[in-house]
Each structure stands twice: as C-alpha cells, then as structure tokens.
Amino acid sequence: MALKRWTPLLAAVLAAAACGGDDGTGVTASFPEIAGEYDYAAQVEGAPEAEFVGTLEIFDVSRNDAEFTGNWTIYLVDTTTGDSVAGYTGPISSGTVQKNRSIEFDFGTPDYHHSGTVEGSTITGTWVLQGETTDFTGPFTAQR
C-alpha cells in the first residue's frame, strides 16, 4: 500500500530524469544570459584611495555558446576627493561564460584579466593587471 502512495512521485522523477542532458535528445542547459550594460566598480588592493568605475557593455552572446564580446569604459577615481584621474576605453576580449556561471574576460589584453561568477544580473570576481614591474589586483562587481 505504501508503494502505491509513492508511485506518482517516482513516475514524475523518472520522467524528469528521462528528459536527458546535453546529448541532443532532451532538455539542454543553456549558458547564462549576460548580454547588457553593467555598472562596473573595482577596488585596488593596497590602494584604498583608488577605485575604477565605469560601464561594461556585453554583446554577441549566444545562449548556446560560451564566447562573448563587448566594450568597456572605466575611470580611475581618487576616492578621497571623488575626482576622476584618468579614463580608459576598449574592447572586451577573450570573453567566456560557462554553464556553471563562471566567467572570464580581458580588457583588451590578457594583461588586464577578470575572472568571476555570474549570479542573476551581477558579476563578481577578481581582476589582475600585469604591470612591467608589479601586478595590481582587487575585487570587482558589475551590476546590470
């Protein structure tokens, strides 16, 4: 008698499992939706008076492919005065987002690399800028 009670639930679970995975015969997981414009902010470790702020525009995104491109515009801001010290712009290159929501991209060159995670409309992670004599790094957030 107890089995009769569980039969509908087991049937539903088995039916869902039979939908398949990435083999082309059933439901496939898609890549995260990341296209759009983001407000970008990045702190500089060891330099609390400096912050990068700006925008990212991510496009050329397919829900069936990991690669994407885009553009970025950022400003180096003196946080003690709020003044913009310098501005930079360029293409997003080597952009990839995985089904597990991990994301990587460069600001124009592999010397300015970002890696992180997509959660809803937010990307968080770490950036590294390789300099001639020293590297700079810190956390970043991009909010759509």
PDB file of C-alpha atoms in Angstrom:
ATOM      1  CA  MET A   1       0.000   0.000   0.000  1.00  0.00           C
ATOM      2  CA  ALA A   2       2.854   2.402   0.757  1.00  0.00           C
ATOM      3  CA  LEU A   3       4.275   1.827  -2.723  1.00  0.00           C
ATOM      4  CA  LYS A   4       1.009   2.976  -4.328  1.00  0.00           C
ATOM      5  CA  ARG A   5       1.340   6.259  -2.478  1.00  0.00           C
ATOM      6  CA  TRP A   6       4.878   6.850  -3.856  1.00  0.00           C
ATOM      7  CA  THR A   7       4.223   5.645  -7.410  1.00  0.00           C
ATOM      8  CA  PRO A   8       3.099   9.046  -8.837  1.00  0.00           C
ATOM      9  CA  LEU A   9       6.092  10.828  -7.294  1.00  0.00           C
ATOM     10  CA  LEU A  10       8.556   8.209  -8.560  1.00  0.00           C
ATOM     11  CA  ALA A  11       6.996   8.365 -12.023  1.00  0.00           C
ATOM     12  CA  ALA A  12       7.414  12.142 -12.103  1.00  0.00           C
ATOM     13  CA  VAL A  13      11.058  11.915 -11.001  1.00  0.00           C
ATOM     14  CA  LEU A  14      11.838   9.245 -13.596  1.00  0.00           C
ATOM     15  CA  ALA A  15      10.090  11.235 -16.329  1.00  0.00           C
ATOM     16  CA  ALA A  16      12.144  14.312 -15.484  1.00  0.00           C
ATOM     17  CA  ALA A  17      15.349  12.271 -15.496  1.00  0.00           C
ATOM     18  CA  ALA A  18      14.444  10.842 -18.891  1.00  0.00           C
ATOM     19  CA  CYS A  19      14.425  14.323 -20.415  1.00  0.00           C
ATOM     20  CA  GLY A  20      18.149  13.924 -20.936  1.00  0.00           C
ATOM     21  CA  GLY A  21      21.036  16.325 -20.857  1.00  0.00           C
ATOM     22  CA  ASP A  22      23.494  17.607 -23.433  1.00  0.00           C
ATOM     23  CA  ASP A  23      23.165  14.657 -25.797  1.00  0.00           C
ATOM     24  CA  GLY A  24      20.752  16.412 -28.164  1.00  0.00           C
ATOM     25  CA  THR A  25      17.864  14.138 -27.250  1.00  0.00           C
ATOM     26  CA  GLY A  26      16.345  16.107 -24.408  1.00  0.00           C
ATOM     27  CA  VAL A  27      16.489  19.334 -22.488  1.00  0.00           C
ATOM     28  CA  THR A  28      19.872  21.049 -22.646  1.00  0.00           C
ATOM     29  CA  ALA A  29      21.272  23.505 -20.183  1.00  0.00           C
ATOM     30  CA  SER A  30      21.992  26.889 -21.720  1.00  0.00           C
ATOM     31  CA  PHE A  31      24.694  29.381 -20.937  1.00  0.00           C
ATOM     32  CA  PRO A  32      23.784  32.221 -18.540  1.00  0.00           C
ATOM     33  CA  GLU A  33      22.119  35.304 -20.039  1.00  0.00           C
ATOM     34  CA  ILE A  34      24.736  38.044 -19.671  1.00  0.00           C
ATOM     35  CA  ALA A  35      24.060  40.473 -22.533  1.00  0.00           C
ATOM     36  CA  GLY A  36      23.504  44.067 -21.490  1.00  0.00           C
ATOM     37  CA  GLU A  37      25.038  47.145 -19.930  1.00  0.00           C
ATOM     38  CA  TYR A  38      26.629  46.903 -16.494  1.00  0.00           C
ATOM     39  CA  ASP A  39      27.799  49.427 -13.920  1.00  0.00           C
ATOM     40  CA  TYR A  40      31.374  48.412 -13.090  1.00  0.00           C
ATOM     41  CA  ALA A  41      33.335  49.079  -9.894  1.00  0.00           C
ATOM     42  CA  ALA A  42      36.736  47.663  -8.934  1.00  0.00           C
ATOM     43  CA  GLN A  43      38.850  48.236  -5.867  1.00  0.00           C
ATOM     44  CA  VAL A  44      42.653  48.270  -5.948  1.00  0.00           C
ATOM     45  CA  GLU A  45      44.221  46.130  -3.211  1.00  0.00           C
ATOM     46  CA  GLY A  46      46.734  48.138  -1.201  1.00  0.00           C
ATOM     47  CA  ALA A  47      45.421  51.457  -2.536  1.00  0.00           C
ATOM     48  CA  PRO A  48      42.130  52.297  -0.793  1.00  0.00           C
ATOM     49  CA  GLU A  49      42.256  55.812  -2.258  1.00  0.00           C
ATOM     50  CA  ALA A  50      41.922  54.416  -5.808  1.00  0.00           C
ATOM     51  CA  GLU A  51      38.918  52.822  -7.473  1.00  0.00           C
ATOM     52  CA  PHE A  52      37.917  52.034 -11.058  1.00  0.00           C
ATOM     53  CA  VAL A  53      34.320  52.861 -12.009  1.00  0.00           C
ATOM     54  CA  GLY A  54      32.571  52.747 -15.359  1.00  0.00           C
ATOM     55  CA  THR A  55      30.476  50.581 -17.638  1.00  0.00           C
ATOM     56  CA  LEU A  56      30.681  47.263 -19.431  1.00  0.00           C
ATOM     57  CA  GLU A  57      28.593  46.505 -22.490  1.00  0.00           C
ATOM     58  CA  ILE A  58      28.402  42.789 -23.212  1.00  0.00           C
ATOM     59  CA  PHE A  59      27.030  41.664 -26.559  1.00  0.00           C
ATOM     60  CA  ASP A  60      27.489  38.971 -29.226  1.00  0.00           C
ATOM     61  CA  VAL A  61      26.202  36.480 -26.704  1.00  0.00           C
ATOM     62  CA  SER A  62      24.593  33.185 -27.674  1.00  0.00           C
ATOM     63  CA  ARG A  63      22.840  31.049 -25.083  1.00  0.00           C
ATOM     64  CA  ASN A  64      24.346  28.083 -26.984  1.00  0.00           C
ATOM     65  CA  ASP A  65      27.983  29.238 -26.962  1.00  0.00           C
ATOM     66  CA  ALA A  66      30.433  30.221 -24.232  1.00  0.00           C
ATOM     67  CA  GLU A  67      32.100  33.124 -26.070  1.00  0.00           C
ATOM     68  CA  PHE A  68      31.123  36.800 -25.940  1.00  0.00           C
ATOM     69  CA  THR A  69      32.496  40.230 -26.796  1.00  0.00           C
ATOM     70  CA  GLY A  70      31.780  43.771 -25.717  1.00  0.00           C
ATOM     71  CA  ASN A  71      33.212  47.137 -24.760  1.00  0.00           C
ATOM     72  CA  TRP A  72      34.331  48.771 -21.542  1.00  0.00           C
ATOM     73  CA  THR A  73      34.809  52.340 -20.346  1.00  0.00           C
ATOM     74  CA  ILE A  74      36.358  52.932 -16.939  1.00  0.00           C
ATOM     75  CA  TYR A  75      37.718  55.840 -14.939  1.00  0.00           C
ATOM     76  CA  LEU A  76      40.347  55.779 -12.231  1.00  0.00           C
ATOM     77  CA  VAL A  77      38.832  57.723  -9.342  1.00  0.00           C
ATOM     78  CA  ASP A  78      40.576  59.257  -6.331  1.00  0.00           C
ATOM     79  CA  THR A  79      38.204  58.140  -3.576  1.00  0.00           C
ATOM     80  CA  THR A  80      39.441  60.814  -1.172  1.00  0.00           C
ATOM     81  CA  THR A  81      38.289  63.626  -3.477  1.00  0.00           C
ATOM     82  CA  GLY A  82      35.887  61.874  -5.838  1.00  0.00           C
ATOM     83  CA  ASP A  83      37.851  63.242  -8.793  1.00  0.00           C
ATOM     84  CA  SER A  84      38.346  61.209 -11.949  1.00  0.00           C
ATOM     85  CA  VAL A  85      42.092  60.902 -12.516  1.00  0.00           C
ATOM     86  CA  ALA A  86      42.095  59.135 -15.894  1.00  0.00           C
ATOM     87  CA  GLY A  87      39.698  57.463 -18.323  1.00  0.00           C
ATOM     88  CA  TYR A  88      40.158  54.380 -20.454  1.00  0.00           C
ATOM     89  CA  THR A  89      38.061  52.538 -23.051  1.00  0.00           C
ATOM     90  CA  GLY A  90      38.412  49.486 -25.254  1.00  0.00           C
ATOM     91  CA  PRO A  91      37.073  46.112 -26.322  1.00  0.00           C
ATOM     92  CA  ILE A  92      36.306  43.131 -24.147  1.00  0.00           C
ATOM     93  CA  SER A  93      38.360  40.239 -25.483  1.00  0.00           C
ATOM     94  CA  SER A  94      38.668  36.519 -24.733  1.00  0.00           C
ATOM     95  CA  GLY A  95      35.247  36.557 -23.069  1.00  0.00           C
ATOM     96  CA  THR A  96      33.820  33.210 -21.992  1.00  0.00           C
ATOM     97  CA  VAL A  97      30.963  32.264 -19.697  1.00  0.00           C
ATOM     98  CA  GLN A  98      30.359  28.660 -18.696  1.00  0.00           C
ATOM     99  CA  LYS A  99      27.158  26.802 -17.859  1.00  0.00           C
ATOM    100  CA  ASN A 100      28.359  26.648 -14.239  1.00  0.00           C
ATOM    101  CA  ARG A 101      28.215  30.504 -14.272  1.00  0.00           C
ATOM    102  CA  SER A 102      31.976  31.079 -14.171  1.00  0.00           C
ATOM    103  CA  ILE A 103      33.103  33.962 -16.374  1.00  0.00           C
ATOM    104  CA  GLU A 104      36.429  35.239 -17.699  1.00  0.00           C
ATOM    105  CA  PHE A 105      37.298  38.202 -19.898  1.00  0.00           C
ATOM    106  CA  ASP A 106      40.058  40.677 -20.630  1.00  0.00           C
ATOM    107  CA  PHE A 107      40.015  44.427 -21.021  1.00  0.00           C
ATOM    108  CA  GLY A 108      41.662  44.450 -24.443  1.00  0.00           C
ATOM    109  CA  THR A 109      44.731  42.423 -23.498  1.00  0.00           C
ATOM    110  CA  PRO A 110      45.455  39.335 -21.375  1.00  0.00           C
ATOM    111  CA  ASP A 111      47.464  41.678 -19.125  1.00  0.00           C
ATOM    112  CA  TYR A 112      44.147  43.029 -17.749  1.00  0.00           C
ATOM    113  CA  HIS A 113      42.254  39.861 -16.845  1.00  0.00           C
ATOM    114  CA  HIS A 114      38.958  39.337 -14.985  1.00  0.00           C
ATOM    115  CA  SER A 115      37.586  36.079 -13.579  1.00  0.00           C
ATOM    116  CA  GLY A 116      34.457  35.590 -11.546  1.00  0.00           C
ATOM    117  CA  THR A 117      30.912  34.320 -11.256  1.00  0.00           C
ATOM    118  CA  VAL A 118      27.552  35.354 -12.711  1.00  0.00           C
ATOM    119  CA  GLU A 119      24.646  35.464 -10.245  1.00  0.00           C
ATOM    120  CA  GLY A 120      21.467  36.818 -11.805  1.00  0.00           C
ATOM    121  CA  SER A 121      22.248  40.320 -13.060  1.00  0.00           C
ATOM    122  CA  THR A 122      25.526  40.626 -11.125  1.00  0.00           C
ATOM    123  CA  ILE A 123      29.067  39.586 -11.998  1.00  0.00           C
ATOM    124  CA  THR A 124      31.589  39.459  -9.147  1.00  0.00           C
ATOM    125  CA  GLY A 125      35.185  38.364  -9.091  1.00  0.00           C
ATOM    126  CA  THR A 126      38.821  39.379  -9.176  1.00  0.00           C
ATOM    127  CA  TRP A 127      40.815  41.392 -11.695  1.00  0.00           C
ATOM    128  CA  VAL A 128      44.573  41.361 -12.301  1.00  0.00           C
ATOM    129  CA  LEU A 129      46.549  43.987 -14.213  1.00  0.00           C
ATOM    130  CA  GLN A 130      50.058  42.818 -15.005  1.00  0.00           C
ATOM    131  CA  GLY A 131      52.434  45.764 -14.944  1.00  0.00           C
ATOM    132  CA  GLU A 132      56.034  45.967 -16.079  1.00  0.00           C
ATOM    133  CA  THR A 133      57.418  45.759 -12.548  1.00  0.00           C
ATOM    134  CA  THR A 134      54.426  44.846 -10.388  1.00  0.00           C
ATOM    135  CA  ASP A 135      50.931  43.408 -10.679  1.00  0.00           C
ATOM    136  CA  PHE A 136      47.784  45.102  -9.432  1.00  0.00           C
ATOM    137  CA  THR A 137      44.724  43.190  -8.320  1.00  0.00           C
ATOM    138  CA  GLY A 138      41.453  43.517  -6.470  1.00  0.00           C
ATOM    139  CA  PRO A 139      37.781  42.596  -6.375  1.00  0.00           C
ATOM    140  CA  PHE A 140      35.255  43.841  -8.924  1.00  0.00           C
ATOM    141  CA  THR A 141      31.481  43.958  -9.266  1.00  0.00           C
ATOM    142  CA  ALA A 142      29.417  44.575 -12.389  1.00  0.00           C
ATOM    143  CA  GLN A 143      25.679  45.165 -11.944  1.00  0.00           C
ATOM    144  CA  ARG A 144      23.211  45.103 -14.867  1.00  0.00           C
TER     145      ARG A 144
END
